[in-house]
Amino acid sequence: MGQTITEKIIQQHLVSGAFIPGQEIGIRINQTLTQDATGTMACLQFESMHVSRVKTDLSVSYIDHNTVQIGFESADDHRYLRSVAAKYGLYLSRAGNGICHQVHLERFGKPGDTLLGADSHTPMGGALGMFAVGAGGLDVALAMAGEPFYLTCPHVVKINLHGKLSPWVSAKDIILKVLSIFSTEGNVGAVFEYGGDGLASLSVPERATIANMGAECGVTTSVFPSDEQTRLFLTAQQRENEWVELSADDDAVYDRMVHIDLAGLEPMCAQPHSPGNVMTLRAAPRLKVDQVCIGSCTNSSYRDMAMVAKVLEHRVVHPDVSLIIAPGSKQVLENLARDGYLADLISAGARIMESACGFCIGNSQSPQSAAVSLRTSNRNFLGRSGTTDAQVYLVSPETAVAAVITGGITDPRDLGIAYPVVKMPKRFYVDDGMIIAPGDRKTASKIAVYRGPNIGKPPKNDAMPESICGIAAIKVGDKITTDHIMPAGDRMKYRSNIPKYAEYVFEIVDPAFYRRAKKVTEAGRCNIIIAGNSYGQGSSREHAAICPMYLGVRAVIARSFERIHATNLINYGIMPLVFKNPADYDVIDQNDEIEIPDAIKQIKSGKELIVKDTTKNISFVVLCDVSERQKKMLLAGGALNLR
Ligand code: MIC
Ligand code: SF4
């Protein structure tokens, strides 16, 4: 039987287990990436492992998230990261060099390699034929220390793209179509593998938009073959020697097969407040638009920006619209400047931002109250823009630029102008001057690590108590994202300061949570979170586990969990427990007293645990579906206690 691309890469990197979907496997990691918002904690954890130098082929530390430096905290973190990179052999991509995923695609990604990144959009590397997975910082730190990465062996879904896109329809519309088919839940443990004749006309940056937003479906990763388009991209990056061909065997067997006719696609959008709220633009309300933001790791390539510039040539931004442009990397910005496109954007009235995450993570350019904001990014969760009552729509750069001209939600096909053709450079102007390569071992060992006052020690949990006696500190509904649990934006500068950051746990859902949870722990009890379906959607931020742990959370009982978050909980000694009978969720109320008697014995003896709600005087069964390796972690109070 033939192999899928996924199976080929995994087989080549397998260090434990076998390629049997659903079973735990360990794989060797070639490359890692971290960014400053997750990276400081990952580096603190790496330091605590007492390994003298990273053991991967390549590890890159990016500074791209907290680049709006209000207060000393972020600048201190950057300096810390720079010193750690120099000491332990990581490349450092300086602030201003671009968003981690865009820069990694351009400068480092390699077909056939594995990449583990402390960021949920790491799967963007799948556009180059990598097996690229997002994880919590601790898992990435372990990979940097040479340990395998453990994951559930995925089942593979084939998405066949046929034909060619019509004018004004682009890669973003493909992935929004995929989201409309698969939604944002129920895809844990799957890999999307793309194929079909339609791939021939999709460049690597377009594939990157698609692979990037697969994260919103909750899949382990997305992967494309490495073909002629891949060779062209690597040649344009002056890295043609890193190209290898990679494709699925003709007789490869897939779990499910989906076909999308590209010519039949039309412009799409995701309405507030979920990337899964997809509809065609034709059906979207014709609202007035206050802000348009073009950029983020999803849509900030040279092609996207040059297309926008061409449409805006000799035009001016609509008077009611604020246009934000954030090119994905210094390379994109510099090539746009050299080719004249930057001048067109400036002349149209665009507000040119740093090549960084910026607006996407809500640390700048928050829109006005109740604004309608059209964004080319990947997430429109409630409050993520920094303005809680803003209405954020996710769209393609084509749909975004249409609104820039008309001032309202407009199908770009109705603009009545010719769809511009962007001629891609055969070779980009490449300058890696903002990437600091690690020095040799001898000099490195003498480097002192810089620690500003914002940088604390990575916190650890206590070992699992004999029995758990707690309070249902909060009861939340379905699709709670890590942005609901741990807000980003201007709170993100406390990522290295857990006591401070913990004050904001669930801020957006229930601002009283912090005080309530504190009271419970002061009374010697622990906190338990009760949740609906798909708990922990979205980012890889392990702070959504670390800060609740700091507030005494010992278990989350949910109807279902998303992959990265469930792993992060286990890594920090918090039990991700699933209601065996989903209806039990309805019976429990916030503030109920919850007991897990003989917790240690119960975890050791099987996958089913008995939980008591002593307020309601009932017992119910929960599933603790973890591997033997993870059981040890839970009992020890987290992965760090086992080293
Ligand atoms: C995001 O897009 O939500 C982030 C910010 O990039 C996160 C990482 C983080 O919270 O630091 C992610 O996607 O993992
Ligand atoms: Fe940065 Fe936004 Fe991409 Fe996250 S999704 S890495 S915040 S650009």
CSV table of C-alpha atoms and ligand atoms in Angstrom, one decimal, residues 35-39 64-66 100-101 117-122 134-135 215-216 297 357 360-361 378-379 381 384 482-483 486-489 492 495 501 538-543 564, ligand 1:
chain,number,residue,atom,x,y,z
A,35,GLN,CA,8.8,33.7,19.2
A,36,ASP,CA,9.2,36.3,22.0
A,37,ALA,CA,5.7,35.9,23.5
A,38,THR,CA,6.1,32.1,24.0
A,39,GLY,CA,9.9,32.0,23.7
A,64,ASP,CA,7.9,39.6,16.3
A,65,HIS,CA,5.0,39.6,18.8
A,66,ASN,CA,5.7,42.1,21.6
A,100,CYS,CA,8.2,34.1,12.5
A,101,HIS,CA,6.2,32.0,10.1
A,117,GLY,CA,7.2,25.7,16.8
A,118,ALA,CA,5.9,27.4,20.0
A,119,ASP,CA,3.1,29.0,18.0
A,120,SER,CA,-0.1,27.5,16.6
A,121,HIS,CA,0.5,28.7,13.1
A,122,THR,CA,3.8,26.8,12.7
A,134,GLY,CA,2.6,23.9,16.8
A,135,ALA,CA,3.1,23.1,20.4
A,215,ALA,CA,-4.7,25.7,12.5
A,216,GLU,CA,-8.2,27.2,12.9
A,297,CYS,CA,1.2,35.6,9.0
A,357,CYS,CA,2.3,40.6,14.4
A,360,CYS,CA,-3.3,40.7,14.6
A,361,ILE,CA,-2.6,40.2,18.3
A,378,ASN,CA,-6.7,34.3,10.8
A,379,ARG,CA,-8.5,34.9,14.1
A,381,PHE,CA,-12.1,35.9,18.5
A,384,ARG,CA,-8.7,39.9,20.2
A,482,THR,CA,-7.0,30.5,24.7
A,483,ASP,CA,-7.7,34.2,24.0
A,486,MET,CA,-5.4,34.3,28.7
A,487,PRO,CA,-5.8,37.6,26.9
A,488,ALA,CA,-3.0,38.8,24.6
A,489,GLY,CA,-2.8,42.4,23.5
A,492,MET,CA,1.2,40.0,26.8
A,495,ARG,CA,4.5,36.6,29.6
A,501,TYR,CA,-0.1,37.7,34.1
A,538,GLY,CA,-6.7,28.7,19.0
A,539,SER,CA,-3.2,29.5,20.1
A,540,SER,CA,-0.4,27.4,21.5
A,541,ARG,CA,0.1,29.7,24.4
A,542,GLU,CA,1.0,27.5,27.4
A,543,HIS,CA,0.2,30.4,29.7
A,564,ILE,CA,-2.3,21.7,21.9
B,1,MIC,C1,-1.8,33.9,18.2
B,1,MIC,O1,-1.9,34.1,17.0
B,1,MIC,O2,-2.7,33.7,19.0
B,1,MIC,C2,-0.4,33.9,18.8
B,1,MIC,C3,-0.2,35.1,19.7
B,1,MIC,O3,0.6,33.9,17.8
B,1,MIC,C4,-0.2,32.6,19.6
B,1,MIC,C5,1.1,32.5,20.4
B,1,MIC,C6,1.1,33.2,21.7
B,1,MIC,O4,0.1,33.3,22.3
B,1,MIC,O5,2.2,33.7,22.0
B,1,MIC,C7,-0.3,31.3,18.8
B,1,MIC,O6,-0.9,31.3,17.7
B,1,MIC,O7,0.1,30.2,19.3
